[in-house]
Tab-separated table of C-alpha atoms in Angstrom:
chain	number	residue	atom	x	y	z
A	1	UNK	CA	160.761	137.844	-136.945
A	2	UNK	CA	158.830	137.557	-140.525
A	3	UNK	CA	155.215	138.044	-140.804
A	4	UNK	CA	152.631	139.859	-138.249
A	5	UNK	CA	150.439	138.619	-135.254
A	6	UNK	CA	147.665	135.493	-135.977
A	7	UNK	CA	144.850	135.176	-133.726
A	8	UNK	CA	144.182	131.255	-132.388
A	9	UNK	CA	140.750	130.408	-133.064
A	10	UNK	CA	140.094	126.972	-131.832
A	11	UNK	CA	138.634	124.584	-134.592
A	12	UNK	CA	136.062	121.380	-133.772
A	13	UNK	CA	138.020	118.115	-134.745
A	14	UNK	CA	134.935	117.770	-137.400
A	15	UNK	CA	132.609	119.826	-139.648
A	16	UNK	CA	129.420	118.327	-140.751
A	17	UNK	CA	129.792	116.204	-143.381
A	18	UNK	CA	132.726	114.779	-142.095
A	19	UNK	CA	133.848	111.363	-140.095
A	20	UNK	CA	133.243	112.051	-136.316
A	21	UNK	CA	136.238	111.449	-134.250
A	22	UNK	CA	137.124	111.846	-130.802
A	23	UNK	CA	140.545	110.342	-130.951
A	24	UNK	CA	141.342	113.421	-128.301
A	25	UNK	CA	139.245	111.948	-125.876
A	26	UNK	CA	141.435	110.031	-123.375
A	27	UNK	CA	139.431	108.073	-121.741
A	28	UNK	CA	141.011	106.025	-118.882
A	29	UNK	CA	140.918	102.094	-117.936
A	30	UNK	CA	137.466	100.941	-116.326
A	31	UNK	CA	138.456	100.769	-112.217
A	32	UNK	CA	142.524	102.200	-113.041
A	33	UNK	CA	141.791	105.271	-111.177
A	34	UNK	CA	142.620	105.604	-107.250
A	35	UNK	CA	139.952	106.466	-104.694
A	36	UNK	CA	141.808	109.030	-102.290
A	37	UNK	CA	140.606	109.298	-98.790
A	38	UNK	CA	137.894	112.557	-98.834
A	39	UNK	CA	140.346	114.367	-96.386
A	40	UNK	CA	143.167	113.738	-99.055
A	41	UNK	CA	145.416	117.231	-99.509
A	42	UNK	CA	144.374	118.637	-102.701
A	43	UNK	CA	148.083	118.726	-104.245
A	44	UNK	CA	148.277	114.912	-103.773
A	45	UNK	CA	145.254	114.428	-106.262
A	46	UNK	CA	146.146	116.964	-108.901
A	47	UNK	CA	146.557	114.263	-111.419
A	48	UNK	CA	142.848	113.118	-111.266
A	49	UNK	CA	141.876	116.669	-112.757
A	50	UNK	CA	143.378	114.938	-116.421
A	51	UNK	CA	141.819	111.325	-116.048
A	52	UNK	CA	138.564	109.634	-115.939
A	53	UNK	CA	136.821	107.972	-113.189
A	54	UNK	CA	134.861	104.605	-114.621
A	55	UNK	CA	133.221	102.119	-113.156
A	56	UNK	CA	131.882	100.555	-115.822
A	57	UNK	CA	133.896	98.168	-118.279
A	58	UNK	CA	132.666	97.345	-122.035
A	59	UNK	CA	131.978	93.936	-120.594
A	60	UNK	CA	129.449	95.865	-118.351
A	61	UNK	CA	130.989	94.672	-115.200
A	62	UNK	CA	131.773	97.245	-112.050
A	63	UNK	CA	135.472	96.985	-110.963
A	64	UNK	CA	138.034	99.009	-109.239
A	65	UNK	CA	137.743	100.823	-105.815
A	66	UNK	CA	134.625	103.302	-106.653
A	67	UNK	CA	132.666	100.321	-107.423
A	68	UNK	CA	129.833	99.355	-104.712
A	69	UNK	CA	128.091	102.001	-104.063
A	70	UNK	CA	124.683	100.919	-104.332
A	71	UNK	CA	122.888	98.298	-104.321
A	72	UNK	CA	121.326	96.075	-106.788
A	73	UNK	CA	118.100	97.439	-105.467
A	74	UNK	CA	118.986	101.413	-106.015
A	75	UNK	CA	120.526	100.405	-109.751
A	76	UNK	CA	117.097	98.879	-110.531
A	77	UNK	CA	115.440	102.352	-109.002
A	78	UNK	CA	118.002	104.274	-110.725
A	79	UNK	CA	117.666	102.491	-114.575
A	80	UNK	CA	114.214	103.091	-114.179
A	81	UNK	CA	114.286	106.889	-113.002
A	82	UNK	CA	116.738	107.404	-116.321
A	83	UNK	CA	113.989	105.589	-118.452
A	84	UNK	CA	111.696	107.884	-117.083
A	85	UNK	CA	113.227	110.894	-117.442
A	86	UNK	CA	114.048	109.929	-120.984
A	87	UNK	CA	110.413	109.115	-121.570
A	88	UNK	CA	108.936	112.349	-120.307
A	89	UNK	CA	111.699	114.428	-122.500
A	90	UNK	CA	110.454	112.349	-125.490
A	91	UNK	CA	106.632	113.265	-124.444
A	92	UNK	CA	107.008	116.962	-124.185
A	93	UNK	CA	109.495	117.246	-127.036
A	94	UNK	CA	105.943	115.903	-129.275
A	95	UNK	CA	104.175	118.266	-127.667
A	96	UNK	CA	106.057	121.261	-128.227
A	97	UNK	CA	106.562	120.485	-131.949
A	98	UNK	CA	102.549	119.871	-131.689
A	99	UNK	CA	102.118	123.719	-130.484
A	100	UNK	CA	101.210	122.812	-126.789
A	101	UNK	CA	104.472	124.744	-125.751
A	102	UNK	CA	106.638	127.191	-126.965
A	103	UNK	CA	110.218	125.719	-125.946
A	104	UNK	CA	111.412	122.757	-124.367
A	105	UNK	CA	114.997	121.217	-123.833
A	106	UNK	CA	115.980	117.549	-123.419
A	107	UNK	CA	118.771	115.696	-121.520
A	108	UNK	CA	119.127	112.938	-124.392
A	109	UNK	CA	122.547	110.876	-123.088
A	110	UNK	CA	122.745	112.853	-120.090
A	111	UNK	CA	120.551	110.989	-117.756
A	112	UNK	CA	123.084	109.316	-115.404
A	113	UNK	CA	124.898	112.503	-114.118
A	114	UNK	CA	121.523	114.405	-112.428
A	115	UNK	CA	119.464	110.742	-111.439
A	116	UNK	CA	122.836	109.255	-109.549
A	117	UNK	CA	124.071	112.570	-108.385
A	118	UNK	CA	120.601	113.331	-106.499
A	119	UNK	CA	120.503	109.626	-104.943
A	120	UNK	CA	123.967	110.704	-102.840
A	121	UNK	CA	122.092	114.019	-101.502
A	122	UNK	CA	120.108	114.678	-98.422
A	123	UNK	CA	116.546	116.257	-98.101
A	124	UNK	CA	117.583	120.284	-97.570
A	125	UNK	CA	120.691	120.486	-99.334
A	126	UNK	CA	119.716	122.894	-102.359
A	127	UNK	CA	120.462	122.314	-106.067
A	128	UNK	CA	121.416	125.385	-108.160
A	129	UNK	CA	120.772	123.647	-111.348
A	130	UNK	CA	121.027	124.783	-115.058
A	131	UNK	CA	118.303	124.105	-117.723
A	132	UNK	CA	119.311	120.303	-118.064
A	133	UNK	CA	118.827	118.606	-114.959
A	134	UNK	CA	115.393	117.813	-115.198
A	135	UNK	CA	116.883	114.584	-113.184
A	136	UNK	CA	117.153	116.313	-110.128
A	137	UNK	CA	113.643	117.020	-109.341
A	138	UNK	CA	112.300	113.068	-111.152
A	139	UNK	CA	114.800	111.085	-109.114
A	140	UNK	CA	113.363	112.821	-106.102
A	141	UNK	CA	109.794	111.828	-107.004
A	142	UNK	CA	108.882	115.392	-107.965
A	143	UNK	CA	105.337	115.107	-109.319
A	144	UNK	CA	105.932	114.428	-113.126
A	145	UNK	CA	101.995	116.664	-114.000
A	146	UNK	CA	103.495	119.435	-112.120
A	147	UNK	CA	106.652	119.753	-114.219
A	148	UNK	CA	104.184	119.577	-117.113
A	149	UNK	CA	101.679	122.332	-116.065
A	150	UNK	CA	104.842	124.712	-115.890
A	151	UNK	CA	106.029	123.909	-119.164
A	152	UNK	CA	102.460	124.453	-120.191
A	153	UNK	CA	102.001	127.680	-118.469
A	154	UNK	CA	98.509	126.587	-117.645
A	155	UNK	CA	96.105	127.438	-114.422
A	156	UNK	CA	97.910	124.623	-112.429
A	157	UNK	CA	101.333	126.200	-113.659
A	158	UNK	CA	103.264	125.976	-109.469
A	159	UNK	CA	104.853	129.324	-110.945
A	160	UNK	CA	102.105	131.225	-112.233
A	161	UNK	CA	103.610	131.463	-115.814
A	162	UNK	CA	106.251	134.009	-114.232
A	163	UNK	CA	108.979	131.437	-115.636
A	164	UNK	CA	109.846	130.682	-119.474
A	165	UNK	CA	108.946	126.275	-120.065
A	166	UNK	CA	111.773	124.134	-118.263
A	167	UNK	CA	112.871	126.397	-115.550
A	168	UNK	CA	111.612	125.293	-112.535
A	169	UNK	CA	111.515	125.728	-109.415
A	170	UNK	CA	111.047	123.678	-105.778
A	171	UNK	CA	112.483	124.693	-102.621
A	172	UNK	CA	110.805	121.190	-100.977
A	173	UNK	CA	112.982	119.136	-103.293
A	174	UNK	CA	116.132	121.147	-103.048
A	175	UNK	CA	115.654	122.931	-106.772
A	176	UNK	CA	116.945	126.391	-106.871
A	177	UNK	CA	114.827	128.688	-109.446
A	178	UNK	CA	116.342	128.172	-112.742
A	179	UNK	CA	118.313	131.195	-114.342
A	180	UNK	CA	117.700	132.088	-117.943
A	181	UNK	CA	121.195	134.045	-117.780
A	182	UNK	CA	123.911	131.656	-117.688
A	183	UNK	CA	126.105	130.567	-114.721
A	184	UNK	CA	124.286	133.203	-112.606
A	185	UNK	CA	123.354	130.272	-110.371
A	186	UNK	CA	127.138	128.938	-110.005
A	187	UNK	CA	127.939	131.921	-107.825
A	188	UNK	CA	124.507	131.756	-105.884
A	189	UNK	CA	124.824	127.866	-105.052
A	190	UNK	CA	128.490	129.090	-102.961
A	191	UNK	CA	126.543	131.917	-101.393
A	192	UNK	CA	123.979	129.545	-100.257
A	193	UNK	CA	126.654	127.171	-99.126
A	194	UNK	CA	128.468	129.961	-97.389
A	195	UNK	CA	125.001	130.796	-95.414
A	196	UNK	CA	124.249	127.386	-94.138
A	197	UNK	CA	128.545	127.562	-93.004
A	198	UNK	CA	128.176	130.701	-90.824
A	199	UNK	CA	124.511	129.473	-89.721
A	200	UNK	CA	126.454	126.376	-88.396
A	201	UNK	CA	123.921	123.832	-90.728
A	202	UNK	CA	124.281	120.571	-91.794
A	203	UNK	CA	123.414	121.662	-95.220
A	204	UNK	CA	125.111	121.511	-98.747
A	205	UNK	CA	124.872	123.213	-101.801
A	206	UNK	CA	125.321	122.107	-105.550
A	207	UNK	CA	126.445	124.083	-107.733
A	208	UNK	CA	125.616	122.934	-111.699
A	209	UNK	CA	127.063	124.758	-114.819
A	210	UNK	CA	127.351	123.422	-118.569
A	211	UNK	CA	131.237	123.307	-120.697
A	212	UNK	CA	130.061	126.474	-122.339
A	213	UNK	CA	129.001	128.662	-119.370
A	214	UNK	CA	132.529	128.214	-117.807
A	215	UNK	CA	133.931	131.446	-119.831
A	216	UNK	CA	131.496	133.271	-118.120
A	217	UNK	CA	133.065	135.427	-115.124
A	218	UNK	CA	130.158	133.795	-112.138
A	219	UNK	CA	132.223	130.718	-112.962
A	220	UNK	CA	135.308	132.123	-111.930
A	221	UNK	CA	133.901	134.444	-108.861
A	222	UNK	CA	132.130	131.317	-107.718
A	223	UNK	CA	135.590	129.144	-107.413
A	224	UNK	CA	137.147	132.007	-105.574
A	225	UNK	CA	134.612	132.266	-102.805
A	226	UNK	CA	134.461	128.482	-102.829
A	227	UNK	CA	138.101	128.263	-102.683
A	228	UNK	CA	138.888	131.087	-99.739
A	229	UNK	CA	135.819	130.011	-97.416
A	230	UNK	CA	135.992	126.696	-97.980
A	231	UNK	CA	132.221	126.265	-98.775
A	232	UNK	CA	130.367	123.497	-98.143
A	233	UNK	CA	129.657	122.729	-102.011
A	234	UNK	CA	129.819	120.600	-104.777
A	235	UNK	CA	130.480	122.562	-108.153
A	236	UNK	CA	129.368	120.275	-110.874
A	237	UNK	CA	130.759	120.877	-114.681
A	238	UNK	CA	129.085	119.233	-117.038
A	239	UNK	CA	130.900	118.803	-119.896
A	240	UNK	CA	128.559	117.723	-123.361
A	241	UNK	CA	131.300	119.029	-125.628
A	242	UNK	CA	128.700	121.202	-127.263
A	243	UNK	CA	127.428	124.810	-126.070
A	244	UNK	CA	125.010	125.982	-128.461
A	245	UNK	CA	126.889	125.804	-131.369
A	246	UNK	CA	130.409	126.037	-130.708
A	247	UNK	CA	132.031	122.882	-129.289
A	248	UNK	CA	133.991	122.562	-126.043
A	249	UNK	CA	137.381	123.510	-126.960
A	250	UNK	CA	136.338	127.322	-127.054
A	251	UNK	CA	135.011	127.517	-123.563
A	252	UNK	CA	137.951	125.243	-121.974
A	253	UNK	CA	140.857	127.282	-123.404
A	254	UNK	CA	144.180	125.987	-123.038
A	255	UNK	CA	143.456	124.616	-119.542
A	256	UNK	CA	143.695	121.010	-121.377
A	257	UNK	CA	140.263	119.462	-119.266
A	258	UNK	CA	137.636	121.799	-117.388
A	259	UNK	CA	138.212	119.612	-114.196
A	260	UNK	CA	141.699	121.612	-114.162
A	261	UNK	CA	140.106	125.016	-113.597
A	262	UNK	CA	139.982	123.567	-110.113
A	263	UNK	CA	143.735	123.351	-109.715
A	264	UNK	CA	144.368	127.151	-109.730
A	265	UNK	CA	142.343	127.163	-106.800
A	266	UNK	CA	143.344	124.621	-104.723
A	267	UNK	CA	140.037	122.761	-104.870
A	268	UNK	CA	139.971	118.913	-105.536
A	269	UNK	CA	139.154	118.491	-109.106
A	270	UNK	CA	137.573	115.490	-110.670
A	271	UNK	CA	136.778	114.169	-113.966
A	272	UNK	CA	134.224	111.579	-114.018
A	273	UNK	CA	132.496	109.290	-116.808
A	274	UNK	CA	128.880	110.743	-116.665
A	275	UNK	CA	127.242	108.128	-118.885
A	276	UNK	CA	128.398	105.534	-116.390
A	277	UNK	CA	125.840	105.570	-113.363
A	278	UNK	CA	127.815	104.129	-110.724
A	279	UNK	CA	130.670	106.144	-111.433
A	280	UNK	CA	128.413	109.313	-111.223
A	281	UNK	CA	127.210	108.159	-107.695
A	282	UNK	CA	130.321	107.436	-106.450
A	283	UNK	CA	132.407	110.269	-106.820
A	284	UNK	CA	129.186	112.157	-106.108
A	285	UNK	CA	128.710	110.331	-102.601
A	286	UNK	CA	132.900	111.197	-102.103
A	287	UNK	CA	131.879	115.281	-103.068
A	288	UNK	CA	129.228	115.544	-101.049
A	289	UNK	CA	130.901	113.844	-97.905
A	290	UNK	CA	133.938	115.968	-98.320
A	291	UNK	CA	131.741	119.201	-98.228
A	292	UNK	CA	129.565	117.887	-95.194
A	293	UNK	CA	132.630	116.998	-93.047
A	294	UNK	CA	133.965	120.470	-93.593
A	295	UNK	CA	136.803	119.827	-95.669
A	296	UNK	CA	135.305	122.820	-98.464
A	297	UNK	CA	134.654	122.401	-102.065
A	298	UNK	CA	134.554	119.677	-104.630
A	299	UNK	CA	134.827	120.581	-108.771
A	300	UNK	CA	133.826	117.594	-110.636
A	301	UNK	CA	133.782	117.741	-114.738
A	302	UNK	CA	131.501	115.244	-115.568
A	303	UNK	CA	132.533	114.301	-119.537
A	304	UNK	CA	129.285	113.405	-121.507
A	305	UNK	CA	127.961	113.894	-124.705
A	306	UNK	CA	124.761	115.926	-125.530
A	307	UNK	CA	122.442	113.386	-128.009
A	308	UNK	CA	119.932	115.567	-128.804
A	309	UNK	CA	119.817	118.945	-130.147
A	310	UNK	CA	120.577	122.335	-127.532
A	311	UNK	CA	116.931	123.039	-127.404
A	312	UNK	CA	113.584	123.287	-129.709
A	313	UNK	CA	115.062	126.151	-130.855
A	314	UNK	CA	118.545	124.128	-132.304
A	315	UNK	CA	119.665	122.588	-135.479
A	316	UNK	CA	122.964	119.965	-134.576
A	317	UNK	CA	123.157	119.413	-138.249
A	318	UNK	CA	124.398	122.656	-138.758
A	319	UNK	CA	127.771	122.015	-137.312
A	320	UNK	CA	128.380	118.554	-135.980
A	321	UNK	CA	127.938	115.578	-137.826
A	322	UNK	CA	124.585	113.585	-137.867
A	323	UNK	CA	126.547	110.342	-136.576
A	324	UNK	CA	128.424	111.806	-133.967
A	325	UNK	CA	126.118	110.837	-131.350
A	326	UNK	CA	126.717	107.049	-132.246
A	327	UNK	CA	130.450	107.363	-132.604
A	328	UNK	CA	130.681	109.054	-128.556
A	329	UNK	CA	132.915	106.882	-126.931
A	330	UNK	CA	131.287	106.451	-123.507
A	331	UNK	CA	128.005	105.470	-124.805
A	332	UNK	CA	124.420	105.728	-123.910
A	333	UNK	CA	123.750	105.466	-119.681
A	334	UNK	CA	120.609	103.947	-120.152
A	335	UNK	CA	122.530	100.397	-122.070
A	336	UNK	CA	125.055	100.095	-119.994
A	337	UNK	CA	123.481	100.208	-116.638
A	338	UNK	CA	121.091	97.790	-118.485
A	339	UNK	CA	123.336	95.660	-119.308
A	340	UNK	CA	125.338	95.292	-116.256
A	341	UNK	CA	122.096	94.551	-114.790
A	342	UNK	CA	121.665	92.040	-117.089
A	343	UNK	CA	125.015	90.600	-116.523
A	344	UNK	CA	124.004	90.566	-112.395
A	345	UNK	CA	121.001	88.015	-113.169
A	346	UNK	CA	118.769	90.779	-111.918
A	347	UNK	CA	117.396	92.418	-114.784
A	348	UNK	CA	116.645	90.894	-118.881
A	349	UNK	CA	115.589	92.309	-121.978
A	350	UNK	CA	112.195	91.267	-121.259
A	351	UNK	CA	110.875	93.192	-118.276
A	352	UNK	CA	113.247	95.852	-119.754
A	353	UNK	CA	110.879	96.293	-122.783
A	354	UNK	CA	107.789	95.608	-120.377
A	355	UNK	CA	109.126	98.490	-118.094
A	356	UNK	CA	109.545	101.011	-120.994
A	357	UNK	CA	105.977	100.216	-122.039
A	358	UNK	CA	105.412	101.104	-117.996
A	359	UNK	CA	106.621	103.897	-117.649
A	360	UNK	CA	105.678	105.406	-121.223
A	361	UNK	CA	102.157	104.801	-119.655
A	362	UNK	CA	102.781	106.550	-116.835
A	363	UNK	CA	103.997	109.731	-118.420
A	364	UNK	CA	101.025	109.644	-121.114
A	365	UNK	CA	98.683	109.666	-118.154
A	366	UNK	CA	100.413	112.803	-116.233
A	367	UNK	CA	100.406	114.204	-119.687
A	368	UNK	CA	96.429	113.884	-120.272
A	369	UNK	CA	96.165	114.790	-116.553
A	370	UNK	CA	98.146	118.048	-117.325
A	371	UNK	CA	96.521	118.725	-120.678
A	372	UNK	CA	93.253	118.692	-118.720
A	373	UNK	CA	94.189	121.833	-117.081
A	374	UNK	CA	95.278	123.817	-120.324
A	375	UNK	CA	98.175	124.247	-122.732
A	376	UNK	CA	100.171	127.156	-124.246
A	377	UNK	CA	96.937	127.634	-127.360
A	378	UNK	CA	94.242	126.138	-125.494
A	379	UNK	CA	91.970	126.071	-122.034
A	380	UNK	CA	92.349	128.414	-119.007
A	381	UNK	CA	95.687	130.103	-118.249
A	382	UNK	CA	97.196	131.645	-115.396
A	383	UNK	CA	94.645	134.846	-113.263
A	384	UNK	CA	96.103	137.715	-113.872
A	385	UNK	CA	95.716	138.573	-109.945
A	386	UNK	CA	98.455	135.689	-109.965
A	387	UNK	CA	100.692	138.674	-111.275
A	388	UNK	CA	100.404	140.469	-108.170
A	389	UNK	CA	100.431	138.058	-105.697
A	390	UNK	CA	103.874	136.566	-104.243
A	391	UNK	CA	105.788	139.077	-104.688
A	392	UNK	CA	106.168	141.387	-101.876
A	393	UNK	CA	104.935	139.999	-98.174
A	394	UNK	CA	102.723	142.697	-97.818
A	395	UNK	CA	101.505	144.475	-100.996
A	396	UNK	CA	102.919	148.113	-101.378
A	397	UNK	CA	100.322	150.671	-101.973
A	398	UNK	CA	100.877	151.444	-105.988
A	399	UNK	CA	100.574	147.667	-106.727
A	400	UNK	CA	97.053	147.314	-104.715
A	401	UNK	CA	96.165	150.405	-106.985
A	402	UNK	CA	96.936	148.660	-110.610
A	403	UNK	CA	95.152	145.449	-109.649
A	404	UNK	CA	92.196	147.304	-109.074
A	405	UNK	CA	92.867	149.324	-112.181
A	406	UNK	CA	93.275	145.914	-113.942
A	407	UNK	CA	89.853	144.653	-112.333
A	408	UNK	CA	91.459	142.122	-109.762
């Protein structure tokens, strides 16, 4: 042997600067992929861990056999629930670069994955959601001034300004408390599954955890407990090729796709086109049905791209190039459910432009609405009684002592 020991550090495919390519991004044949029966054995499907479930062709047309999920009624309700979600990110990303809040994150190009996969859920299954699926609570009519008063941390703030801007929380709408530690919640969402199990519920769990988080050990601890107990759960990978800073590639390892983390495990693993609505909803419905028939666990990588930056806090130019976002393969979810409305007779450019217009009205007003109760800088905040209060059931003596001391 000549020479000593290298260390392998994985290397992006581009720096900035550079020509964006995702020539490594296999992406499968609109409608080529099988649709197994949800009691399939998991060694039968092992394959589907490496491909790409797609609904969606380029001509915008919905073929193959996890086509037909919804109607054209539901696509209409779900376009419109991505246009809104879009349109409030757009809202409070102004406002936080006008001062009104210190932080905010969007879901730019992300939109189909939590709108679709909340349509296939039932009222009481729980959610254990990162910090980008603001979808979940919006496609389940969660009041949009709400959302805003938290990110504001103002008087009407549901959690008392006990949370940092974007992590919410809603036990009504099946939203677990957002985690500012990462993939705490993947190992919480099987717990919770495991609960409703031994309780002998109807309930399900979702699990939600971004490409980066995976190297984290509650990743790994979760699968295991999902795997042995067979937990009534869908853990949902969402793959945007970028953590923070460092693409995918560091956080998958040499496992080849994420959706083959599964395989170790025995779990039925998935990769699904998450800019492509339909397909989202589909294999979404198949997850969900699988873990409410008692057949255990579902791992689904949903491959996506993230358009915007990480946060208010990130600068993309720093290490990807400006026109990647253009040159991702799968493209926006927003166009191409558009367009295969389009193509259906049931939809046109028209009332598309007269429902952004909509809908941009409607999130001004929540935002004026919300405004009216304070902001991060300006008008009345949070009591500090609220401090105290929620905590404990009944308030132990030392804490009754300091809100008196504090004048409460």
């Amino acid at each position: 042997m000549s020479g000593g020991l290298r260390l392998h550090v994985p290397e992006p495919e581009v720096r900035p600067g550079g020509a964006p390519d995702f020539s490594g991004v296999k992406i499968a044949k609109a409608g080529s992929v099988r649709r197994p029966p949800v009691d399939v054995d998991p060694a039968e499907i092992r394959d589907m861990a490496y491909s790409i479930i797609r609904v969606l062709n380029r001509a915008g047309e919905a073929v193959g056999a996890w086509s037909g999920s919804l109607s054209d009624t539901e696509l209409l309700a779900g376009l419109k629930t991505m246009m809104r979600v879009r349109a409030f990110d757009r809202r409070m990303l102004m406002a936080q670069r006008q001062g009104k809040t210190s932080f905010y994150m969007q879901c730019l190009g992300e939109e189909a994955i939590a709108c679709a996969f909340r349509k296939a859920l039932e009222p009481g299954d729980m959610n254990f959601p990162t910090y980008r699926q603001q979808g979940l609570l919006i496609a389940d009519d969660y009041p949009l001034g709400d959302m805003m008063c938290q990110i504001y941390s103002n008087r009407r703030d549901p959690l008392k300004g006990r949370q940092l801007p974007i992590m919410y929380s809603s036990k009504a709408h099946g939203f677990f408390s957002i985690s500012g530690n990462l993939a705490t919640q993947f190992v919480q969402a099987v717990g919770w599954a495991m609960a409703s199990a031994i309780k002998g519920g109807d309930r399900i769990a979702a699990a939600w955890i971004g490409d980066g988080s995976t190297a984290e050990s509650d990743f790994h601890s979760g699968l295991v407990f999902a795997s042995t107990y067979k937990a009534p759960v869908v853990l949902n990978i969402v793959n945007n090729q970028w953590a923070i800073s460092t693409f995918q590639g560091i956080a998958r390892g040499g496992s080849g796709t994420f959706a083959a983390r599964g395989l170790g495990f025995g779990i039925p693993s998935l990769r699904v086109d998450g800019n492509d609505y339909l397909a989202v909803h589909a294999a979404a419905q198949w997850a969900v049905e699988r873990a409410r028939s008692n057949l255990g666990p579902t791992l689904i990588e949903w491959v996506t791209y993230r358009a915007a930056a990480h946060s208010t806090s990130d600068d993309p130019s720093a290490y990807r190039p400006k026109e990647e976002t253009d040159a991702w393969p799968l493209g926006d979810p927003i166009k191409r459910l558009k367009n295969h409305l389009i193509l259906k007779a049931v939809w046109s450019e028209e009332r598309h432009v007269q429902a952004e217009a909509e809908i941009d009205a409607e999130i001004l007003a929540a935002q004026k609405q919300a405004e009216s109760h304070g902001t991060l800088h300006t008008g009345p905040r949070p009591s500090v009684r609220d401090m105290f209060e929620g905590v404990y059931e009944e308030m132990p003596p030392h804490l009754r002592r300091q809100r008196q001391e504090a004048g409460y």
